[in-house]
Amino acid sequence: MSEEEITYETEMTADDVGATEHVPETVTQKSLTADCLRLIQRPGWLWWVVFLFDLAILAVAMVAERNQIVQGIGVAGHTRPVMWASYVTNFVFWVGIAHCGTLVSAILFLFRSHFRRAVYRVAEAMTVFGVMTAGLFPIIHLGRPWFAYWLFPYPHQRQLWPNFRSPLEWDVFAVSTYLTVSTIFFLVGIIPDAAAQRDHGANRFYRLIGHIFSFGWTGANHQWKHFYGAYLYFAAFATPLVLSVHSVVSWDFAMAQVPGWHSTIFAPYFVAGAIFSGVALVINLLIPIRSVFKLEHIVTVDHIEKLSKLVLLTSMIVTYSYLVEIFSAWYGPSSNERDMFMWRFFGHFWWAGWTMATCNSLIPLLLWSKKVRRNLPLLFVICLFVNVGMWFERFVIIVSSLARPFDPAPWGVNYKMSWTEGAILAGSFAWFFMFFLIFIRVLPAFSLAEIKETLRAPMRRKA
Amino acid sequence: MIQKLVDRLLAPAPQKHAGVMGIFEYVDDAAAAVRALRQVGHKDLSVYSPVPHHDLEHALEQGPSLVRWVTFGGATLGLTGGFSLCIYSVISYPLVVGGKELISLPPFVVIGYESMILLGALANLMGMLALARLPQVKSKAPYDPRFSLDKIGIWVPCTGDDAARVEKMLRGQGAEEVKVHV
């Protein structure tokens, strides 16, 4: 092609660089990089206040845990027959929280749902830190936590192996696989953005962090080819994984013949509940981040509204599951099952049952209104209620079923949460937020490369 | 001491590259340049960009990544390994309960399935890192930080008269900057 054949336009127009799909037209590749790196470089005094407060809560929880290790598991409020209580509730809650990240990053990736690009990094970080929090609870719940490694299969002199037929052993495999795969997925996605941080970070510390996490990425064509070749398979693995992990968690209960647990609906019901609480927490995280760091043009109200529609959808699925459970109990042959569901809503733990139903089924109904979905302060409060409701859902399932076994002898003995358990519950939030706060301080919390793909590619000649 | 270490880690690799680097603003210009260069026999090109572009992929005639075969191998190993572990464990320490079969496959499906995903994902990671030559300590072309911002770079390894021809060609295709490295 000779030089004469090319017609040059002197300047790039707004159309050439502007976005069409989900990012405002004013955003350019340069401004996007600057905005996202600013989030890392200038956390401000508010970040320090929140971080120190978070560490203070974590310190209290560590004292409580130390107390439990020294004095024994008896300092928790477990009383026969309720030997699984707040710790297992917390475990299921945090595994559930962790599910949203993979939904947003993997499932929506496979469906080519482009709105995920602006929000998936936050959701993925939440997944990794959520599983790291969840994984602590089975260990905290052990009488001798220093023997936690017994859960894993390893060859030893006595040739003893874990019982692979037990749902608890399935859990070990499911949760450890989920932690590994979601961490890899998260770190691989960060590679091109860490390269941008390495090249354009404000000081040497941030550039060094970028160096480490970018693995020497240059953006060469062969790197992009294998990166996206692998990314597709990460998404393809993560999608069935996310569905299997919470199904396996639900089988911890459903495999046991305990009234209120022994149900085939548990797997889909738990998966929907997990996504429900996870998306709600993503909204709870994104709303303050976009507002504090002035990123309203990157995470737009449209993005948040789309996430809130997911909350509404999963709320409907969860509500349907509640109704199916109640219907099955009423219609089915087991009087114990019927009695259990009456007891859940009118027995000793009635307040927990109604908190669950109100927060998970009634309050999210407000999201049918577009005005509510686009009203961010109100949406923030609704999502907080959803998370409270989902914690109580797990509490109701675990504690109320255990407190009402077939044998009526221990019926009057009910569980009461101890201060140790309360401190460790608060500490789990502090543990999760500690990682999250450090993450937004050191690595890009929004995917530069993927949001740049949303922008229209600069072309000299318009198609 | 720490500062010295940081400085060393951040120091750019010494320049020992011979060739021409063209820096482009527009994707279609870069794609046209790639096509033109490949037409005259420069097949050993490297294109650097902040995001992947289909135009460039087509111009480079890149096939699909081979990483999928590595992933398939890992997943197959995980699936068979998961089932084998369960079967081996019940045979090596037999505990017959109620006269039931020792090798009860349905509960082992969960272990096999999770192991398949775990090893498949790990193989996928290893495959990607190996094929994309990561971690990369030494770049095969002079890297420019603008490639992670908003510019596209085309690196053509060449020397002498060839370099002069490539330089002219890149400028003719709309490169906003061309650097010759000798």
XYZ file of C-alpha atoms in Angstrom:
645
model
C 0.000 0.000 0.000
C 1.509 3.355 -0.971
C 1.398 6.472 1.171
C -1.002 8.259 -1.192
C -3.755 5.694 -0.673
C -4.151 6.568 3.013
C -6.428 9.413 3.954
C -5.366 10.795 7.284
C -7.620 12.579 9.698
C -5.672 14.967 11.858
C -7.364 14.309 15.179
C -9.141 11.503 16.932
C -12.783 12.378 17.453
C -14.795 11.697 20.590
C -16.517 8.904 18.663
C -13.249 7.143 18.062
C -12.152 6.979 21.648
C -15.500 7.139 23.352
C -17.331 4.184 24.728
C -20.641 2.939 23.547
C -21.661 0.140 25.781
C -21.421 0.661 29.514
C -18.842 3.336 30.171
C -19.483 7.057 29.573
C -17.995 8.560 26.431
C -15.656 10.852 28.346
C -13.591 7.870 29.529
C -10.427 7.245 27.512
C -7.756 4.582 27.924
C -5.475 7.154 29.531
C -8.060 8.603 31.918
C -9.182 5.110 32.908
C -5.639 4.068 33.847
C -5.152 7.279 35.818
C -8.478 6.904 37.673
C -7.933 3.282 38.649
C -4.354 3.810 39.750
C -5.416 6.851 41.765
C -7.575 4.508 43.826
C -4.430 2.625 44.835
C -2.176 5.580 45.379
C -4.325 7.906 47.407
C -6.400 6.015 49.929
C -6.663 9.067 52.229
C -7.293 9.327 55.951
C -10.625 7.521 55.759
C -8.885 4.336 54.638
C -6.537 4.471 57.635
C -9.390 5.056 60.103
C -11.370 2.119 58.718
C -8.280 -0.100 58.552
C -7.202 0.570 62.155
C -10.753 0.056 63.429
C -10.835 -3.210 61.499
C -7.550 -4.364 63.057
C -8.870 -3.524 66.531
C -11.886 -5.813 66.013
C -9.620 -8.527 64.641
C -7.409 -8.256 67.727
C -10.428 -8.831 70.000
C -11.401 -11.885 67.924
C -7.882 -13.262 68.175
C -7.998 -12.931 71.952
C -11.328 -14.815 71.917
C -9.846 -17.551 69.719
C -6.790 -17.821 71.949
C -9.168 -18.145 74.899
C -11.024 -20.950 73.133
C -7.830 -22.827 72.278
C -6.518 -22.548 75.847
C -9.763 -23.257 77.705
C -11.322 -25.634 75.187
C -14.257 -25.571 72.790
C -16.608 -25.466 75.814
C -16.340 -21.659 75.917
C -18.488 -21.608 72.774
C -22.226 -21.894 73.397
C -22.538 -25.389 71.914
C -24.775 -27.597 74.034
C -25.873 -31.095 73.123
C -27.739 -31.601 70.757
C -26.730 -28.279 69.110
C -23.085 -29.029 68.439
C -22.979 -27.171 65.120
C -23.985 -23.591 65.716
C -22.535 -20.190 64.910
C -19.210 -21.482 63.548
C -20.855 -23.691 60.936
C -23.353 -20.882 60.249
C -20.423 -18.548 59.619
C -18.723 -21.140 57.423
C -21.778 -21.543 55.190
C -22.385 -17.772 55.160
C -18.841 -16.958 54.026
C -18.739 -19.729 51.421
C -21.973 -18.228 50.137
C -20.479 -14.736 50.029
C -17.594 -16.153 48.040
C -19.904 -17.423 45.302
C -20.801 -14.137 43.731
C -17.281 -13.429 42.535
C -17.142 -16.522 40.396
C -20.642 -15.920 39.128
C -19.706 -12.421 37.989
C -16.239 -13.264 36.706
C -16.797 -16.694 35.152
C -20.481 -17.304 34.415
C -21.146 -13.798 33.090
C -17.874 -14.048 31.116
C -19.126 -17.185 29.362
C -22.451 -15.463 28.666
C -20.567 -12.448 27.225
C -22.361 -10.150 29.622
C -20.157 -7.081 29.298
C -21.448 -5.181 32.313
C -19.357 -7.515 34.456
C -16.148 -5.860 33.267
C -16.500 -2.859 35.555
C -17.344 -4.838 38.667
C -15.805 -8.287 38.430
C -12.437 -7.557 40.050
C -14.105 -6.419 43.278
C -16.351 -9.496 43.184
C -13.391 -11.810 42.549
C -11.412 -10.304 45.409
C -14.472 -10.843 47.573
C -14.527 -14.491 46.489
C -10.923 -15.146 47.419
C -11.149 -13.351 50.772
C -14.573 -14.915 51.441
C -13.204 -18.460 50.997
C -10.185 -17.560 53.119
C -12.610 -16.509 55.859
C -14.909 -19.519 55.408
C -11.988 -21.935 55.520
C -11.094 -20.756 59.029
C -14.363 -21.863 60.591
C -14.129 -25.640 60.303
C -10.675 -25.235 61.898
C -11.923 -22.887 64.632
C -14.707 -25.389 65.297
C -12.256 -28.233 65.888
C -11.484 -29.092 69.470
C -7.820 -29.447 68.519
C -7.323 -27.090 65.584
C -3.634 -27.959 65.299
C -4.708 -31.319 63.842
C -6.645 -29.699 60.977
C -4.269 -31.283 58.483
C -5.807 -34.686 59.324
C -8.644 -33.659 57.018
C -6.406 -33.982 53.968
C -5.446 -37.341 52.467
C -1.745 -38.020 52.808
C 0.169 -41.277 52.943
C 1.418 -42.230 56.375
C 2.673 -45.178 58.374
C -0.706 -46.410 59.613
C -2.245 -46.299 56.127
C -5.298 -44.458 57.416
C -7.272 -42.422 54.912
C -10.127 -39.971 55.335
C -13.606 -41.335 54.651
C -14.237 -40.312 51.057
C -17.893 -41.256 51.395
C -18.471 -38.523 53.956
C -19.919 -35.161 52.842
C -17.526 -33.510 55.296
C -14.593 -34.897 53.309
C -16.270 -33.759 50.073
C -16.310 -30.318 51.651
C -12.543 -30.420 52.200
C -12.026 -31.154 48.505
C -14.657 -28.692 47.291
C -13.586 -25.745 49.436
C -9.842 -26.222 48.985
C -10.316 -26.596 45.206
C -12.487 -23.493 45.195
C -9.890 -21.500 47.125
C -7.106 -22.619 44.773
C -9.014 -22.077 41.535
C -10.554 -18.737 42.519
C -7.152 -17.460 43.690
C -5.524 -18.482 40.409
C -8.365 -16.922 38.418
C -8.047 -13.699 40.420
C -4.258 -13.460 40.108
C -4.217 -14.333 36.410
C -6.811 -11.627 35.684
C -4.630 -9.085 37.489
C -1.520 -9.721 35.328
C -2.185 -7.130 32.522
C -3.403 -4.538 35.042
C -0.395 -5.053 37.274
C 1.730 -4.325 34.183
C -0.055 -0.964 33.855
C 0.634 -0.346 37.546
C 4.299 -1.274 37.034
C 4.571 1.206 34.154
C 2.498 4.070 35.522
C 2.461 3.711 39.317
C 3.090 6.908 41.246
C 6.019 5.680 43.304
C 8.507 2.865 43.500
C 6.565 0.829 46.028
C 3.503 0.588 43.777
C 5.668 -0.052 40.743
C 7.427 -2.882 42.584
C 4.076 -4.462 43.511
C 3.128 -4.141 39.832
C 6.397 -5.803 38.837
C 5.739 -8.783 41.085
C 2.126 -9.365 40.046
C 2.648 -8.634 36.325
C 5.122 -11.532 35.886
C 6.965 -9.427 33.295
C 3.858 -8.980 31.115
C 4.433 -6.859 28.015
C 1.101 -7.168 26.216
C 2.736 -8.970 23.280
C 0.394 -10.679 20.835
C 1.493 -14.188 21.847
C 0.868 -13.329 25.516
C -2.666 -12.102 24.830
C -3.370 -15.193 22.739
C -2.462 -17.641 25.498
C -3.884 -15.408 28.220
C -7.380 -15.435 26.707
C -6.979 -19.066 25.615
C -6.433 -19.967 29.260
C -8.942 -17.454 30.656
C -11.773 -19.144 28.775
C -10.888 -22.466 30.385
C -10.552 -20.920 33.827
C -14.089 -19.605 33.376
C -15.239 -22.971 32.031
C -13.806 -24.739 35.103
C -14.939 -22.133 37.599
C -18.574 -22.258 36.449
C -19.315 -25.905 37.325
C -17.032 -25.516 40.340
C -19.089 -22.683 41.812
C -22.258 -24.707 41.391
C -20.672 -27.802 42.910
C -19.108 -26.136 45.939
C -22.294 -24.878 47.511
C -24.094 -28.057 46.492
C -21.458 -30.000 48.417
C -21.838 -27.620 51.366
C -25.603 -28.194 51.277
C -25.038 -31.981 51.316
C -23.290 -31.587 54.679
C -26.871 -31.205 55.835
C -29.035 -32.885 53.219
C -27.234 -36.242 53.502
C -28.196 -36.453 57.188
C -31.666 -37.704 58.132
C -32.423 -34.721 60.327
C -35.849 -33.050 59.996
C -35.463 -29.813 58.036
C -32.216 -30.995 56.390
C -32.993 -34.163 54.464
C -34.214 -32.575 51.255
C -33.264 -32.843 47.582
C -33.908 -29.144 46.992
C -30.950 -28.195 49.185
C -28.298 -28.012 46.449
C -30.024 -25.528 44.079
C -31.509 -23.711 47.061
C -28.059 -23.189 48.619
C -26.477 -22.131 45.325
C -29.181 -19.503 44.722
C -28.863 -18.312 48.318
C -25.103 -18.044 47.956
C -25.351 -15.891 44.852
C -28.090 -13.836 46.524
C -25.942 -12.891 49.524
C -22.762 -12.567 47.440
C -24.240 -10.098 44.965
C -25.742 -8.110 47.838
C -22.300 -7.806 49.453
C -20.720 -6.785 46.132
C -23.244 -3.941 45.966
C -22.449 -3.054 49.582
C -18.761 -2.818 48.659
C -19.105 -1.059 45.311
C -21.395 1.748 46.441
C -18.936 3.202 49.002
C -15.855 2.560 46.809
C -17.277 4.405 43.789
C -18.445 7.252 45.971
C -15.327 7.678 48.152
C -12.882 7.365 45.254
C -15.046 9.329 42.786
C -15.377 6.479 40.313
C -19.036 7.022 39.431
C -18.112 7.189 35.746
C -16.507 3.721 35.830
C -18.997 1.890 38.038
C -22.179 3.527 36.836
C -25.683 3.370 38.279
C -26.512 1.056 35.341
C -23.951 -1.473 36.560
C -25.321 -1.386 40.079
C -28.874 -1.672 38.783
C -27.978 -4.792 36.797
C -26.480 -6.339 39.932
C -29.605 -5.435 41.904
C -31.691 -7.318 39.311
C -29.570 -10.377 40.116
C -30.365 -9.842 43.800
C -34.067 -9.720 42.945
C -33.892 -12.855 40.781
C -32.049 -14.889 43.395
C -34.376 -13.597 46.118
C -37.284 -15.012 44.121
C -35.509 -18.386 43.793
C -34.744 -18.459 47.512
C -38.337 -17.542 48.390
C -39.604 -20.260 46.059
C -37.307 -22.721 47.837
C -38.691 -21.693 51.242
C -42.208 -22.268 49.956
C -41.320 -25.643 48.418
C -39.762 -26.756 51.700
C -42.837 -25.721 53.657
C -45.157 -27.291 51.101
C -43.180 -30.548 51.068
C -43.328 -30.690 54.859
C -47.079 -30.075 54.876
C -47.863 -32.426 51.974
C -45.307 -35.122 52.823
C -45.764 -38.105 55.148
C -43.343 -37.085 57.924
C -44.905 -35.548 61.010
C -41.409 -34.656 62.287
C -40.828 -32.578 59.189
C -44.187 -30.782 59.654
C -43.437 -30.172 63.284
C -39.981 -28.809 62.410
C -41.332 -26.157 60.049
C -43.999 -25.063 62.537
C -41.273 -24.874 65.168
C -38.955 -22.811 62.952
C -41.508 -20.033 62.697
C -43.398 -20.369 65.991
C -40.943 -22.150 68.341
C -38.016 -20.943 70.418
C -36.162 -19.442 67.447
C -39.237 -17.810 65.853
C -37.449 -14.440 65.707
C -34.656 -15.921 63.594
C -37.159 -17.553 61.220
C -39.105 -14.341 60.710
C -35.926 -12.244 60.364
C -34.871 -14.621 57.593
C -38.229 -14.460 55.795
C -38.498 -10.671 56.111
C -34.969 -9.866 54.971
C -34.732 -12.447 52.187
C -38.250 -12.571 50.799
C -40.156 -9.413 51.694
C -37.642 -6.552 51.693
C -36.062 -7.490 48.286
C -39.543 -7.174 46.739
C -38.848 -3.415 46.756
C -36.373 -4.086 43.971
C -39.216 -4.597 41.504
C -39.278 -0.792 41.408
C -36.724 0.753 39.035
C -36.630 3.848 41.250
C -35.503 1.736 44.201
C -32.919 -0.097 42.117
C -31.391 3.221 41.062
C -31.583 4.794 44.517
C -28.158 3.809 45.807
C -28.491 4.678 49.525
C -31.746 2.690 49.689
C -30.247 -0.170 47.682
C -27.281 -0.218 50.078
C -29.639 -0.642 53.058
C -31.665 -3.360 51.291
C -28.464 -5.293 50.566
C -27.413 -5.015 54.206
C -30.757 -6.544 55.173
C -30.211 -9.317 52.633
C -26.896 -10.210 54.243
C -28.388 -10.189 57.724
C -31.232 -12.355 56.401
C -28.876 -14.813 54.742
C -26.823 -15.228 57.908
C -30.052 -15.965 59.756
C -31.139 -18.406 57.046
C -28.092 -20.552 57.761
C -28.631 -20.116 61.511
C -32.258 -21.272 61.177
C -31.336 -24.283 59.062
C -28.489 -25.415 61.309
C -29.532 -24.513 64.836
C -33.301 -25.019 64.712
C -32.980 -28.465 63.108
C -30.352 -29.628 65.598
C -32.284 -28.278 68.582
C -35.353 -30.333 67.607
C -34.140 -33.904 66.929
C -36.352 -37.041 66.705
C -35.741 -37.764 70.376
C -37.815 -35.263 72.396
C -35.625 -35.552 75.520
C -33.297 -32.584 74.735
C -36.045 -30.361 73.213
C -35.922 -27.806 75.994
C -32.139 -27.348 75.774
C -31.630 -24.480 73.377
C -28.521 -22.916 72.025
C -27.336 -19.496 73.183
C -24.452 -17.754 71.473
C -21.497 -17.055 73.778
C -19.342 -13.921 73.822
C -16.477 -15.916 72.360
C -18.581 -16.857 69.342
C -19.841 -13.282 68.961
C -16.283 -11.930 68.992
C -15.153 -14.527 66.454
C -18.134 -13.703 64.206
C -17.223 -9.992 64.320
C -13.598 -10.986 63.773
C -14.520 -12.888 60.613
C -15.821 -9.651 59.103
C -12.672 -7.865 60.267
C -10.484 -10.609 58.746
C -12.333 -10.353 55.424
C -12.220 -6.546 55.327
C -8.558 -6.461 56.333
C -7.656 -8.314 53.128
C -10.071 -6.279 51.081
C -8.752 -2.960 52.366
C -5.158 -4.001 51.699
C -6.146 -5.203 48.225
C -7.667 -1.895 47.133
C -4.532 -0.208 48.480
C -1.985 -2.236 46.517
C -3.545 -3.621 43.312
C -6.023 -2.313 40.706
C -9.527 -2.955 42.055
C -11.019 -2.478 38.598
C -9.936 -4.356 35.531
C -8.159 -1.794 33.351
C -7.650 -4.173 30.435
C -11.223 -5.394 30.345
C -12.823 -1.960 30.769
C -10.550 -0.716 27.986
C -12.036 -3.424 25.785
C -15.425 -1.836 26.401
C -14.155 1.437 24.930
C -14.353 1.724 21.174
C -10.997 0.882 19.609
C -9.301 3.964 18.129
C -9.663 3.757 14.334
C -8.419 6.282 11.810
C -10.987 5.283 9.225
C -14.449 4.625 10.570
C -15.968 1.344 9.509
C 20.040 -1.878 51.226
C 16.286 -2.288 50.525
C 16.365 0.790 48.307
C 19.232 -0.714 46.312
C 17.291 -3.929 45.891
C 14.159 -2.046 44.751
C 16.251 0.014 42.309
C 17.762 -3.141 40.893
C 14.417 -4.819 40.517
C 12.970 -1.779 38.774
C 15.952 -1.189 36.486
C 15.119 -1.799 32.817
C 16.831 -4.691 31.049
C 19.913 -3.663 29.069
C 19.099 -2.900 25.420
C 20.501 -5.548 23.115
C 17.821 -5.584 20.488
C 18.287 -5.127 16.763
C 15.240 -4.079 14.813
C 12.618 -1.393 14.312
C 9.813 -0.454 16.708
C 6.825 1.438 15.308
C 4.370 3.022 17.703
C 0.766 3.399 16.514
C -2.261 5.241 17.807
C -4.865 3.589 15.584
C -5.709 -0.096 15.451
C -6.505 -0.153 11.716
C -3.169 1.491 10.885
C -1.331 -1.070 12.985
C -3.275 -3.952 11.402
C -2.506 -2.629 7.892
C 1.162 -2.309 8.824
C 1.254 -5.894 10.088
C -0.337 -7.149 6.853
C 2.095 -5.146 4.716
C 5.127 -6.318 6.698
C 4.060 -9.945 6.558
C 3.517 -9.598 2.804
C 7.143 -8.601 2.296
C 8.378 -11.517 4.383
C 8.610 -10.179 7.976
C 6.795 -13.021 9.716
C 8.680 -12.756 13.016
C 6.730 -9.719 14.234
C 5.672 -8.890 17.756
C 2.724 -6.630 18.388
C 2.264 -4.984 21.788
C -1.055 -3.520 22.894
C -2.898 -2.601 26.111
C -5.869 -4.751 25.031
C -6.182 -7.526 22.455
C -7.698 -6.457 19.109
C -9.352 -8.814 16.645
C -8.038 -6.797 13.692
C -4.486 -7.413 14.814
C -5.119 -11.095 15.536
C -6.509 -11.552 12.016
C -3.614 -9.629 10.485
C -1.136 -11.833 12.358
C -3.102 -14.962 11.351
C -2.843 -16.326 14.864
C -4.356 -19.734 15.437
C -6.033 -20.771 18.669
C -3.865 -21.227 21.736
C -2.550 -24.710 22.409
C -3.109 -24.271 26.128
C -6.358 -26.230 25.859
C -4.505 -29.509 25.304
C -2.414 -28.992 28.442
C -5.634 -28.222 30.326
C -7.296 -31.354 28.957
C -4.337 -33.450 30.108
C -4.480 -31.983 33.614
C -8.235 -32.466 33.892
C -8.011 -36.098 32.743
C -5.246 -36.770 35.237
C -7.303 -35.125 38.004
C -10.424 -37.155 37.220
C -8.631 -40.486 37.121
C -6.408 -39.526 40.070
C -9.415 -38.551 42.247
C -11.229 -41.843 41.616
C -7.995 -43.827 41.978
C -7.235 -42.237 45.355
C -10.670 -43.153 46.713
C -10.546 -46.716 45.350
C -6.982 -47.247 46.555
C -7.835 -45.976 50.050
C -10.752 -48.392 50.538
C -8.779 -51.348 49.188
C -5.637 -50.612 51.197
C -7.564 -50.389 54.486
C -10.809 -52.344 53.984
C -13.580 -51.572 56.454
C -16.693 -53.446 55.370
C -19.815 -51.886 56.888
C -23.085 -53.847 56.712
C -21.737 -56.045 53.904
C -21.757 -53.093 51.495
C -19.450 -52.787 48.498
C -16.098 -51.216 49.316
C -15.830 -49.495 45.957
C -18.991 -47.389 45.976
C -18.560 -45.074 43.020
C -21.385 -42.525 43.528
C -19.821 -40.799 46.571
C -16.426 -40.888 44.848
C -17.828 -38.814 41.983
C -17.537 -35.667 44.108
C -13.846 -36.293 44.833
C -13.126 -37.197 41.186
C -15.021 -34.138 39.946
C -13.299 -31.673 42.284
C -9.883 -33.215 41.549
C -10.572 -32.889 37.812
C -11.281 -29.179 38.216
C -8.298 -28.622 40.511
C -5.733 -30.325 38.291
C -7.330 -28.974 35.112
C -7.075 -25.408 36.423
C -3.495 -25.917 37.622
C -2.500 -27.392 34.239
C -4.271 -24.491 32.528
C -2.189 -22.059 34.585
C 1.057 -23.898 33.903
C 0.235 -24.160 30.210
C -0.532 -20.464 29.955
C 2.634 -19.447 31.790
C 4.805 -21.761 29.704
C 3.305 -20.828 26.329
C 3.166 -17.082 27.065
C 6.747 -17.276 28.376
C 5.826 -15.924 31.781
C 7.348 -14.891 34.146
C 9.363 -12.916 31.629
C 12.585 -11.398 32.894
C 14.038 -10.377 29.544
C 11.831 -8.892 26.831
C 12.533 -9.901 23.253
C 11.895 -6.322 22.112
C 12.497 -2.857 23.591
C 9.408 -2.336 25.716
C 7.669 1.035 25.980
C 5.408 1.790 28.993
C 2.853 3.322 26.616
C 1.996 -0.226 25.472
C 0.136 -0.732 28.731
C -1.619 2.625 28.386
C -3.023 3.405 24.950
C -0.475 2.742 22.209
C 0.229 -0.197 19.947
C 3.813 -1.221 19.181
C 5.036 -3.291 16.258
C 8.495 -4.767 16.632
C 10.250 -5.973 13.505
C 13.597 -7.712 14.092
C 15.908 -6.622 11.257
C 19.242 -4.902 10.528
C 20.995 -2.720 7.935
C 19.147 -1.774 4.754
C 16.239 -3.890 5.810
C 15.783 -1.689 8.883
C 15.689 1.433 6.747
C 13.026 -0.126 4.494
C 10.933 -1.226 7.480
C 11.228 2.225 9.049
C 9.893 3.842 5.888
C 7.132 1.303 5.630
C 5.995 1.850 9.223
C 5.966 5.616 8.769
C 3.980 5.154 5.565
C 1.387 3.091 7.432
C 0.764 5.871 9.945
C 3.146 5.113 12.817
C 3.351 8.161 15.024
C 6.855 7.267 16.126
C 9.469 4.891 14.723
C 12.661 3.906 16.531
C 15.504 1.999 14.917
C 17.577 -0.152 17.287
C 20.963 -1.270 16.014
